[in-house]
PDB file of C-alpha atoms in Angstrom:
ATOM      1  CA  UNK A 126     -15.131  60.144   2.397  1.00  0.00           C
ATOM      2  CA  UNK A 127     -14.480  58.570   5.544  1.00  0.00           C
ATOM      3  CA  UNK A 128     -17.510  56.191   5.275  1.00  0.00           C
ATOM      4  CA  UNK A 129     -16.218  55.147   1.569  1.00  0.00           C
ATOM      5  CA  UNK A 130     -12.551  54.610   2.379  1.00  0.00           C
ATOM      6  CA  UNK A 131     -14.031  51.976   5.950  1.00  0.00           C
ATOM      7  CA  UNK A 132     -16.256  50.275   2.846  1.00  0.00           C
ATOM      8  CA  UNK A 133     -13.648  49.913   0.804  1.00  0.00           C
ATOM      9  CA  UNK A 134     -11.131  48.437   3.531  1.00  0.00           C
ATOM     10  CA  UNK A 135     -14.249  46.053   5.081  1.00  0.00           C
ATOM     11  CA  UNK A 136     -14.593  44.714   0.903  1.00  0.00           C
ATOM     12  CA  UNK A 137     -10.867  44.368   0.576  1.00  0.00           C
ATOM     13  CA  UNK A 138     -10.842  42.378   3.966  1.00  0.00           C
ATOM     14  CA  UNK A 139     -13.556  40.209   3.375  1.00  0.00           C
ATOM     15  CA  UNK A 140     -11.874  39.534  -0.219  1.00  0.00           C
ATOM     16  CA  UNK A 141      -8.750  38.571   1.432  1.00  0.00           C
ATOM     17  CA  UNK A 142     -10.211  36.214   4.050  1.00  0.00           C
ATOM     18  CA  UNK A 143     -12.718  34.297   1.106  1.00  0.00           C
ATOM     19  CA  UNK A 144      -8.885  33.988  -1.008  1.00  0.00           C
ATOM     20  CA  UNK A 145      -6.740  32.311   1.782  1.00  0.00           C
ATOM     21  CA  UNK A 146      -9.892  30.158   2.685  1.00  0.00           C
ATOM     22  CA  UNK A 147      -9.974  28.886  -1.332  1.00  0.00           C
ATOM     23  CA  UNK A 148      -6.415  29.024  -1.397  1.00  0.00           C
ATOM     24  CA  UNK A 149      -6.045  26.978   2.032  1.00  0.00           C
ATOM     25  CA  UNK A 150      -8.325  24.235   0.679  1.00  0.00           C
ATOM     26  CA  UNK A 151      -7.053  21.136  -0.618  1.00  0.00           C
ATOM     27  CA  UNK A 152      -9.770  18.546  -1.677  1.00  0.00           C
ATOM     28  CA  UNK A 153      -9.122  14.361  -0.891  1.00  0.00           C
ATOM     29  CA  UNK A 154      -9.996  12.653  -3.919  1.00  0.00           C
ATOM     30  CA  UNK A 155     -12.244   9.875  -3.574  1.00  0.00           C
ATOM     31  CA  UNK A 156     -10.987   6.578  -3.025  1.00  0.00           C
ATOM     32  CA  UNK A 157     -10.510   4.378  -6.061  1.00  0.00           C
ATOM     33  CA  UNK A 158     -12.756   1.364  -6.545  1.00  0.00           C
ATOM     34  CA  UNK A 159      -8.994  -0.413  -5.569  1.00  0.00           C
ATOM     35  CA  UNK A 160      -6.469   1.584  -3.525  1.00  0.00           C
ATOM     36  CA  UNK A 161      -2.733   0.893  -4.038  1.00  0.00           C
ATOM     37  CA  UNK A 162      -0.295   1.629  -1.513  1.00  0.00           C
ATOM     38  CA  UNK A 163       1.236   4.413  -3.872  1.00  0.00           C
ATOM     39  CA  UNK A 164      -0.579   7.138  -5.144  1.00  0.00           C
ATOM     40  CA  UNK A 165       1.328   9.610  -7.443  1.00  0.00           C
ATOM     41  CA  UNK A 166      -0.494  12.313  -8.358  1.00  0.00           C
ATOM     42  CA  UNK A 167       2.493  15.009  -8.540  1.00  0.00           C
ATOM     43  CA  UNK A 168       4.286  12.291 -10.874  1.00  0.00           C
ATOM     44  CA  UNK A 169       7.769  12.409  -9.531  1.00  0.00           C
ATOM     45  CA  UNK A 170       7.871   8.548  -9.584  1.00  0.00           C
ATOM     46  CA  UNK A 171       8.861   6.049 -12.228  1.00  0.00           C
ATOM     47  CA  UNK A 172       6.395   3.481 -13.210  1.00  0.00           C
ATOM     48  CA  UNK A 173       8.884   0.953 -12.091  1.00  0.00           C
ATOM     49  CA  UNK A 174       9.462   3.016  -9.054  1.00  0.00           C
ATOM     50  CA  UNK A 175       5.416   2.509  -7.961  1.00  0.00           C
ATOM     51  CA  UNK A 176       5.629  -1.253  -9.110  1.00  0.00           C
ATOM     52  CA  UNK A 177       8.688  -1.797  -6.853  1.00  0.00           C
ATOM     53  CA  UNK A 178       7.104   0.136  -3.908  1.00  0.00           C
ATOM     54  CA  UNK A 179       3.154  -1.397  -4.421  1.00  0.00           C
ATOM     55  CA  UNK A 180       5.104  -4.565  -4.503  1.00  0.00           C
ATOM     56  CA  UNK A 181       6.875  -4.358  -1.263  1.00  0.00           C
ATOM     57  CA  UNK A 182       3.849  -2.739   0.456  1.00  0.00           C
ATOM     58  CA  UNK A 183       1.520  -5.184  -0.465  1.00  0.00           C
ATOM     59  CA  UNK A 184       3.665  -8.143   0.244  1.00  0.00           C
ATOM     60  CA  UNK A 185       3.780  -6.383   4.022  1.00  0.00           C
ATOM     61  CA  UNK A 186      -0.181  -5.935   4.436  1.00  0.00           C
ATOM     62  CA  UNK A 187      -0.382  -9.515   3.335  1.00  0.00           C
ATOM     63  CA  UNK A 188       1.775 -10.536   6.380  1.00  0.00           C
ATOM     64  CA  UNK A 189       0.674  -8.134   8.897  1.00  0.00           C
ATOM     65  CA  UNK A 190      -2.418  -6.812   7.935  1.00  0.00           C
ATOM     66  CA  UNK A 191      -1.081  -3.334   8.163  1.00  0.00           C
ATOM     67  CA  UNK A 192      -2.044  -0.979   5.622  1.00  0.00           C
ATOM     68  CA  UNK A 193       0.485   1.754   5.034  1.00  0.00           C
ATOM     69  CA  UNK A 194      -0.745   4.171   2.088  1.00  0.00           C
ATOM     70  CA  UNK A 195       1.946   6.671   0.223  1.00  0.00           C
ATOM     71  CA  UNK A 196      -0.403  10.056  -1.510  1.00  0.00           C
ATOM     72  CA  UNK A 197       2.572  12.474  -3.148  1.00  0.00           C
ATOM     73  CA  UNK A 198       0.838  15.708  -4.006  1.00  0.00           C
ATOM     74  CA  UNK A 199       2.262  18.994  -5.440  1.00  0.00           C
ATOM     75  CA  UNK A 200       0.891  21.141  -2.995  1.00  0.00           C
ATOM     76  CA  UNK A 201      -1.634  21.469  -0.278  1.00  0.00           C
ATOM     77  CA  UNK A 202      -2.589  25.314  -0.863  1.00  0.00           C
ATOM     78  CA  UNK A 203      -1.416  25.967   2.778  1.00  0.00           C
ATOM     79  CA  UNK A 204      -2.639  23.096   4.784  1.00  0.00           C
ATOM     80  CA  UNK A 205      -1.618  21.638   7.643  1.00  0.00           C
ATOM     81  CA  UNK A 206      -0.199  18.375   6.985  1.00  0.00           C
ATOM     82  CA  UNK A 207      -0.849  16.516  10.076  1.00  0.00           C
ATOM     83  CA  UNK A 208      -4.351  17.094   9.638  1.00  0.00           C
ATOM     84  CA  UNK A 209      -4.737  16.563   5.645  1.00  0.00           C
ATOM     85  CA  UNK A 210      -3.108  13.255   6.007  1.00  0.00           C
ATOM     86  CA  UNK A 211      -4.704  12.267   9.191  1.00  0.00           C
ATOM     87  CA  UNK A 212      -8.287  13.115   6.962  1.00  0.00           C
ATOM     88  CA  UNK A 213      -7.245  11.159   4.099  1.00  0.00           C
ATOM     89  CA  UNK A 214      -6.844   7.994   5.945  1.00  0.00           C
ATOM     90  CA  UNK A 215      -9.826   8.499   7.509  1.00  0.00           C
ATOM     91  CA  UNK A 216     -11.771   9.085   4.077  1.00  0.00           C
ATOM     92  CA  UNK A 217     -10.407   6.294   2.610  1.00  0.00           C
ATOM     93  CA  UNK A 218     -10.816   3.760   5.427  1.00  0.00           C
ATOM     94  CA  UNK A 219      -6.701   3.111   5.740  1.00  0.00           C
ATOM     95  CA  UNK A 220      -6.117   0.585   7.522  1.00  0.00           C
ATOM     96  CA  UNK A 221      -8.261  -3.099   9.800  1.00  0.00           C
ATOM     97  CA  UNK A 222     -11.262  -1.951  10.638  1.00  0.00           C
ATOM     98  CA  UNK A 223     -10.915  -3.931  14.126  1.00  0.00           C
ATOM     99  CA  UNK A 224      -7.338  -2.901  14.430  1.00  0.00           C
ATOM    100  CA  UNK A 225      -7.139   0.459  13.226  1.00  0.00           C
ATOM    101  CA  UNK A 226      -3.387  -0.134  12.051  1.00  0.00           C
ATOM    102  CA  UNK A 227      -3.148   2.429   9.126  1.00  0.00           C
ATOM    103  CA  UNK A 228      -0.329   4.638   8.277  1.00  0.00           C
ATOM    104  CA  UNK A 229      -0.483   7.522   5.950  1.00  0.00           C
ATOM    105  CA  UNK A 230       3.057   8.735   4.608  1.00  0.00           C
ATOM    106  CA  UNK A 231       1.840  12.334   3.137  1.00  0.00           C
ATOM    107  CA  UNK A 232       4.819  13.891   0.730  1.00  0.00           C
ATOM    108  CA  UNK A 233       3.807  17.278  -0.700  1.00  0.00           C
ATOM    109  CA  UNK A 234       6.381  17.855  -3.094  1.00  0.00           C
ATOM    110  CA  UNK A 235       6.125  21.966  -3.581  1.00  0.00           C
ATOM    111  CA  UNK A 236       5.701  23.113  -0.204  1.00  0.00           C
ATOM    112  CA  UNK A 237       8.933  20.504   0.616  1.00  0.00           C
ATOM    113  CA  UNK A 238       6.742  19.403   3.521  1.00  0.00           C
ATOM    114  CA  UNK A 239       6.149  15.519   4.891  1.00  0.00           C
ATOM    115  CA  UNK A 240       4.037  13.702   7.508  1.00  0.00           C
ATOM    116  CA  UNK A 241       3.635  10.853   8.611  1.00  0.00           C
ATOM    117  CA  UNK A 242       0.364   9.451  10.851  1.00  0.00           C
ATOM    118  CA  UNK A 243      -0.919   6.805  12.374  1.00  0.00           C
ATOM    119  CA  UNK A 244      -3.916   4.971  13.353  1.00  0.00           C
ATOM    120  CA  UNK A 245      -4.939   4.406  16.846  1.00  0.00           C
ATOM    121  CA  UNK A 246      -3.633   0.804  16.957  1.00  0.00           C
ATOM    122  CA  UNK A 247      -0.118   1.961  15.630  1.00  0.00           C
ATOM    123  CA  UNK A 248       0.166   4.548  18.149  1.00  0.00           C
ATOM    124  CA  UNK A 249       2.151   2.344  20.912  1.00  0.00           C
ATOM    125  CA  UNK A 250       4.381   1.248  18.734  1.00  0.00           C
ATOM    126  CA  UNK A 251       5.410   3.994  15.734  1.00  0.00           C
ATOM    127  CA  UNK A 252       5.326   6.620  18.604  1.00  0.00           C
ATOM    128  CA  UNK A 253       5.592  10.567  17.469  1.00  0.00           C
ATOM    129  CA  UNK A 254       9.271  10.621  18.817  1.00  0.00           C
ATOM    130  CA  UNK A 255       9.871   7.643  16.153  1.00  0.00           C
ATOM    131  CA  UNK A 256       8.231   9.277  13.171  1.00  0.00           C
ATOM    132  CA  UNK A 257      10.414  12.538  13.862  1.00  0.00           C
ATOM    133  CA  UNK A 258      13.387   9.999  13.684  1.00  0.00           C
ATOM    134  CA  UNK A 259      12.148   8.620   9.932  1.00  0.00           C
ATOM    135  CA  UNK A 260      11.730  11.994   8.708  1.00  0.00           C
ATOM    136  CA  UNK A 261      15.019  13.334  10.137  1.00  0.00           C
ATOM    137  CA  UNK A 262      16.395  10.161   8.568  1.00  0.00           C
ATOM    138  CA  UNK A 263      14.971  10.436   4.840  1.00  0.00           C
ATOM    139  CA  UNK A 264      14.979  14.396   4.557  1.00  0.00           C
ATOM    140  CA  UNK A 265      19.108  13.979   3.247  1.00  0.00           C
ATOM    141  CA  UNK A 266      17.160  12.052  -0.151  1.00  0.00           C
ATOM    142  CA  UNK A 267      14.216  14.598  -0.240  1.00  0.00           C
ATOM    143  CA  UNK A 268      16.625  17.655  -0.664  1.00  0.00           C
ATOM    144  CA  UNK A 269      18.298  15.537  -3.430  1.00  0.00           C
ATOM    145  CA  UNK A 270      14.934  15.276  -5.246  1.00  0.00           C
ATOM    146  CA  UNK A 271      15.422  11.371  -4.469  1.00  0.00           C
ATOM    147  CA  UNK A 272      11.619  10.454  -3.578  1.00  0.00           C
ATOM    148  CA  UNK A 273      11.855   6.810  -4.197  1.00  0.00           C
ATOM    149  CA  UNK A 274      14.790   6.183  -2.251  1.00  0.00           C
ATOM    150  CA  UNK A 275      13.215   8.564   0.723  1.00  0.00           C
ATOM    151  CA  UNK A 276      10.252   6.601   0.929  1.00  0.00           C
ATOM    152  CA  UNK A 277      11.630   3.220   0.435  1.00  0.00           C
ATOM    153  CA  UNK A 278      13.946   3.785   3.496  1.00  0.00           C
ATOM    154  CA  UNK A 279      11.202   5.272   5.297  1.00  0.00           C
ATOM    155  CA  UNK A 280       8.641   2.494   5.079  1.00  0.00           C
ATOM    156  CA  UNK A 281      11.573   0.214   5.687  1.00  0.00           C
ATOM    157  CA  UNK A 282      12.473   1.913   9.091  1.00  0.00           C
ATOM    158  CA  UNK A 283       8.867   1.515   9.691  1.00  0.00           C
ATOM    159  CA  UNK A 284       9.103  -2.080   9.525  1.00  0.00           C
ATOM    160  CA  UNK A 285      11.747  -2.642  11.569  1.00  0.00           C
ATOM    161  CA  UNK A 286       9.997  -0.574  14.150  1.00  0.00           C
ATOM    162  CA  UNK A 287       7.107  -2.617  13.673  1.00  0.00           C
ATOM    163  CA  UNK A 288       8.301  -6.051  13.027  1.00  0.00           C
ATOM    164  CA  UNK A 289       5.979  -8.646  13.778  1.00  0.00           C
ATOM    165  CA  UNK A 290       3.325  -6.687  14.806  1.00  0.00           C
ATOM    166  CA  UNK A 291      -0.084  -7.238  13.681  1.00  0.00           C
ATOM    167  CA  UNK A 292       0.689 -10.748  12.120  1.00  0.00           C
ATOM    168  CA  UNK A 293      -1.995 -11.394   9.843  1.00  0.00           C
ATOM    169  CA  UNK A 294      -3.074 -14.637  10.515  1.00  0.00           C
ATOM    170  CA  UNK A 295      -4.564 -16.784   6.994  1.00  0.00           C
ATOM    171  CA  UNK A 296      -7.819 -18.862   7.026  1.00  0.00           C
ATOM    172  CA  UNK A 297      -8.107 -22.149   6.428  1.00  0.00           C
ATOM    173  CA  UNK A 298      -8.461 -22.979   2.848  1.00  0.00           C
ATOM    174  CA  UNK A 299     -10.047 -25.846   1.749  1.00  0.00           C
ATOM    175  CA  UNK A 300      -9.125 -24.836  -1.887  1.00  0.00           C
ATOM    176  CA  UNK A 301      -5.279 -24.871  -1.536  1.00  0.00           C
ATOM    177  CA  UNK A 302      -5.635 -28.240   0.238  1.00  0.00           C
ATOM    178  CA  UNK A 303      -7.388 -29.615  -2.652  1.00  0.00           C
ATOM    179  CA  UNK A 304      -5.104 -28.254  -5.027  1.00  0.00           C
ATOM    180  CA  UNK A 305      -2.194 -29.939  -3.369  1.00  0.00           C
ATOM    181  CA  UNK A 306      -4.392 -33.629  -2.904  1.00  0.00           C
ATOM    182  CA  UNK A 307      -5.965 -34.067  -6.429  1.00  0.00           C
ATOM    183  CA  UNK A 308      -2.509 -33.922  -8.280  1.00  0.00           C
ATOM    184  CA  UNK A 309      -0.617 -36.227  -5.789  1.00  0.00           C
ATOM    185  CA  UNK A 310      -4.037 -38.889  -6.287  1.00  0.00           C
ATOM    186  CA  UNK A 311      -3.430 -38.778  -9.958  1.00  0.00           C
ATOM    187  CA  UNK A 312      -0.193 -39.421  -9.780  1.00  0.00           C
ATOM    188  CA  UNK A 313      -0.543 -42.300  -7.040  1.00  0.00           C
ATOM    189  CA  UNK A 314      -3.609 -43.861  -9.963  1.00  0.00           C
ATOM    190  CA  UNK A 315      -1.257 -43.875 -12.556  1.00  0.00           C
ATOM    191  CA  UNK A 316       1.170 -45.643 -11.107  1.00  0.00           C
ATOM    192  CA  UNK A 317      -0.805 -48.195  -9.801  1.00  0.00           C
ATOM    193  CA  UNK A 318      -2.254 -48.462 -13.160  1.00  0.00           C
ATOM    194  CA  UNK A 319       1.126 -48.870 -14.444  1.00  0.00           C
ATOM    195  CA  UNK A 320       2.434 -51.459 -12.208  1.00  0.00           C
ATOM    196  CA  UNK A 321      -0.419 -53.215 -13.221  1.00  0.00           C
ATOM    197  CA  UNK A 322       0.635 -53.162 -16.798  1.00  0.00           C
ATOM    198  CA  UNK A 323      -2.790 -51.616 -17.545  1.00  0.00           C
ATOM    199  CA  UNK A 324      -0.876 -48.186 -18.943  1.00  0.00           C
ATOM    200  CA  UNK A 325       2.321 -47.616 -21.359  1.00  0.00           C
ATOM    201  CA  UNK A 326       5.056 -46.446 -19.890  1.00  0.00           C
ATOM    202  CA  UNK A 327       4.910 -43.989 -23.023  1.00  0.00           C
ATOM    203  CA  UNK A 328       1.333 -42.973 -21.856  1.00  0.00           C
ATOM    204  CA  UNK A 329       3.141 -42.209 -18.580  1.00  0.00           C
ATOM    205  CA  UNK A 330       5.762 -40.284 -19.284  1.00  0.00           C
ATOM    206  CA  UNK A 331       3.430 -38.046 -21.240  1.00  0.00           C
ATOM    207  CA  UNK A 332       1.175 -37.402 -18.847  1.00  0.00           C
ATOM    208  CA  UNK A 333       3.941 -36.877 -16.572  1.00  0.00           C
ATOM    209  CA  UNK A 334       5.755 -34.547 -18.925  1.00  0.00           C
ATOM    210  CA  UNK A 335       2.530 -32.367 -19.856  1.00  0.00           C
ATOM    211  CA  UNK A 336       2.055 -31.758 -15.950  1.00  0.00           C
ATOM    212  CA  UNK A 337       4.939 -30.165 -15.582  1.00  0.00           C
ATOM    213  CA  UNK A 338       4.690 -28.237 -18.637  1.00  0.00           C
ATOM    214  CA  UNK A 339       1.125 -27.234 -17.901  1.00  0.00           C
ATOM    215  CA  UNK A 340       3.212 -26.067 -14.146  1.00  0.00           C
ATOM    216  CA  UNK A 341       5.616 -24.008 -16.126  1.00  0.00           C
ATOM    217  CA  UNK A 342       3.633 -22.183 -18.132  1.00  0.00           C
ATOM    218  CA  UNK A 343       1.578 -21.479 -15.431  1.00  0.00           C
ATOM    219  CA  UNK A 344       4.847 -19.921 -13.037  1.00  0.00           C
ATOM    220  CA  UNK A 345       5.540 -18.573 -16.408  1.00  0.00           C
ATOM    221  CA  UNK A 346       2.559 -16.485 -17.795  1.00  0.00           C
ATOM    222  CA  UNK A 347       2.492 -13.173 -15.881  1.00  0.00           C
ATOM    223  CA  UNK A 348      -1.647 -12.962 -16.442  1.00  0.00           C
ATOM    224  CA  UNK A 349      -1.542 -16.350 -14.474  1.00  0.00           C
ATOM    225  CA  UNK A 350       0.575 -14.860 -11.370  1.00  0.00           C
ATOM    226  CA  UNK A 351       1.061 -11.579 -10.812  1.00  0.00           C
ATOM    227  CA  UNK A 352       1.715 -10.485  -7.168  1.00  0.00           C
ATOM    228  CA  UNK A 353      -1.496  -8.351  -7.429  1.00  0.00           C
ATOM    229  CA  UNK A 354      -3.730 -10.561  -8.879  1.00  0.00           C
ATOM    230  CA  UNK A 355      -5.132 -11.752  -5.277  1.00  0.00           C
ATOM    231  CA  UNK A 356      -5.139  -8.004  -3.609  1.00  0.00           C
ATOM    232  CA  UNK A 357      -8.127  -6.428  -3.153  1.00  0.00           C
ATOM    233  CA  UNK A 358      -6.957  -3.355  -2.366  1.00  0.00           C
ATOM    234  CA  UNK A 359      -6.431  -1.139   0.951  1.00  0.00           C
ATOM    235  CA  UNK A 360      -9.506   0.432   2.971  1.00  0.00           C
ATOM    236  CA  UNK A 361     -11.357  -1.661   5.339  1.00  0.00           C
ATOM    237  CA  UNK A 362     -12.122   0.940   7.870  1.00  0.00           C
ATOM    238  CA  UNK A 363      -9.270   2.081   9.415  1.00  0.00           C
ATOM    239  CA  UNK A 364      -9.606   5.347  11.609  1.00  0.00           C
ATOM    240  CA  UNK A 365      -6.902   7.876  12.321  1.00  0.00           C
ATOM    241  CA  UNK A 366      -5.377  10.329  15.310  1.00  0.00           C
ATOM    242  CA  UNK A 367      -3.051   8.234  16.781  1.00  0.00           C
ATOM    243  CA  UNK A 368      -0.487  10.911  16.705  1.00  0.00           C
ATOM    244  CA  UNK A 369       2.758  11.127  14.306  1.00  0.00           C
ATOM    245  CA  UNK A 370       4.848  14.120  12.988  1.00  0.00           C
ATOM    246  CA  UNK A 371       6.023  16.401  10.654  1.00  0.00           C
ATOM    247  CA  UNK A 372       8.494  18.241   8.871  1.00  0.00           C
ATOM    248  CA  UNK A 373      10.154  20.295   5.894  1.00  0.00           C
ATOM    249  CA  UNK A 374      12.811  19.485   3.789  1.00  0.00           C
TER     250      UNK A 374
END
C-alpha cells in the first residue's frame, strides 16, 4: 500500500512539474519579413493608435538609428519578463548591428506586468535606475487601461533621455541631387528659349503650370508618399543584456 500511495505521489509530481514547465512557456513568434515598431497581438490598440505610434517611432530610427520595438501580449504563462523581452530582441535582431542600440518595451496586458530592456550600446545612457523612473511614470495610464497614452509617454521620456544620441548620419545620394538639378536645367532651357523668342509664352506657362501640378499630385497621392514607403523595417542585428527593469501595474 505504501509502495502504491509513493507511485502515485512520484506520478502526481512529475505531472505537476511537466504542467508549470508548458504553462511557463511562452513562444517568440518569428520575425515578420518587415518589423514595425508596434506589434499588437493582445489588440488593445486602435488602428490609428499603431499608425500614430509606427509613425513617431520610425521617424526616430530614421534620425538616430535607434530601433525601439513595442510587442503587447496577453500573457506570458508565468515568465519572467526581463528575460522574454531581452530574448525577443535578440531573436529578432532589434536594433544596429555595429551599435547594438535596441530597446524592447514588453507590455503583457493580463499578468499587468511591463519591462523595458536595452541593448548593450543603450546601457550608458537609459540606465536601469532610468527605466524604473518610465515605468513608475506610465503605470498611473496602465491602471486606467490607457495603453496608448502609457507608451506614447514612455517612448517619449525615452527620447529625452536619449536625445541626440546615436545620430544617424545619411549617405550621399547622388539621386536626390539629380532630382533637384534636372528640374532647375529645364527651367533655366526654357527660358533661354523664350528670351530668344524661339517658345510661346503660352507654351511656357503650360509647361510651367503642368510642373507644378504634376508636384501636387505627387505631395497629394498617399501611394506616392507615405511615411513608410522608404522603411525597411527594424532588425539589423541588434543584441541584448544591457540591463533595464521591471514592474506591475
Amino acid at each position: 500500500m505504501k509502495n502504491f500511495i509513493k507511485k502515485v505521489f512520484n506520478s502526481l509530481s512529475i505531472l505537476l512539474f511537466f504542467t508549470n514547465i508548458v504553462q511557463g512557456q511562452f513562444n517568440i513568434p518569428d520575425p515578420p519579413k518587415k518589423i514595425y515598431p508596434v506589434n499588437d497581438y493582445a489588440g488593445v490598440l486602435s488602428h490609428i493608435q499603431i499608425e500614430k505610434l509606427n509613425k513617431k517611432l520610425i521617424q526616430y530610427s530614421k534620425i538616430t538609428s535607434t530601433e525601439i520595438l513595442i510587442p503587447i501580449v496577453k500573457d506570458i504563462h508565468g515568465e519572467d519578463s526581463n528575460f522574454l523581452a531581452s530574448k525577443w530582441g535578440e531573436k529578432w535582431n532589434i536594433g544596429k548591428k555595429d551599435k547594438n542600440n535596441g530597446i524592447i518595451i514588453l507590455l503583457s496586458i493580463n499578468d499587468k506586468k511591463i519591462s523595458i530592456q536595452n541593448g548593450y550600446g543603450i546601457e550608458p545612457y537609459l540606465t536601469d535606475f532610468s527605466t524604473k523612473n518610465i515605468i513608475k511614470k506610465i503605470k498611473p495610464f496602465l491602471k486606467n487601461n490607457l495603453y496608448y497614452k502609457a507608451i506614447d509617454v514612455g517612448i517619449k521620456e525615452i527620447f529625452k533621455i536619449l536625445k541626440n544620441k546615436y545620430e544617424y548620419k545619411k549617405k550621399y545620394n547622388k539621386n536626390s541631387l539629380w532630382k533637384f538639378f534636372i528640374p532647375i536645367s529645364i527651367f533655366f532651357i526654357i527660358f533661354f528659349l523664350f528670351q530668344k523668342k524661339r517658345i510661346e509664352p503660352s507654351l511656357l506657362n503650360t509647361l510651367f503650370l503642368t510642373n507644378i501640378l504634376f508636384k501636387n499630385r505627387s505631395i497629394n497621392n498617399p501611394h506616392d508618399h507615405n511615411h513608410e514607403d522608404n522603411f525597411d523595417g527594424f532588425g539589423e542585428g541588434g543584441t541584448f543584456g544591457g540591463g533595464g527593469s521591471s514592474g506591475n501595474w
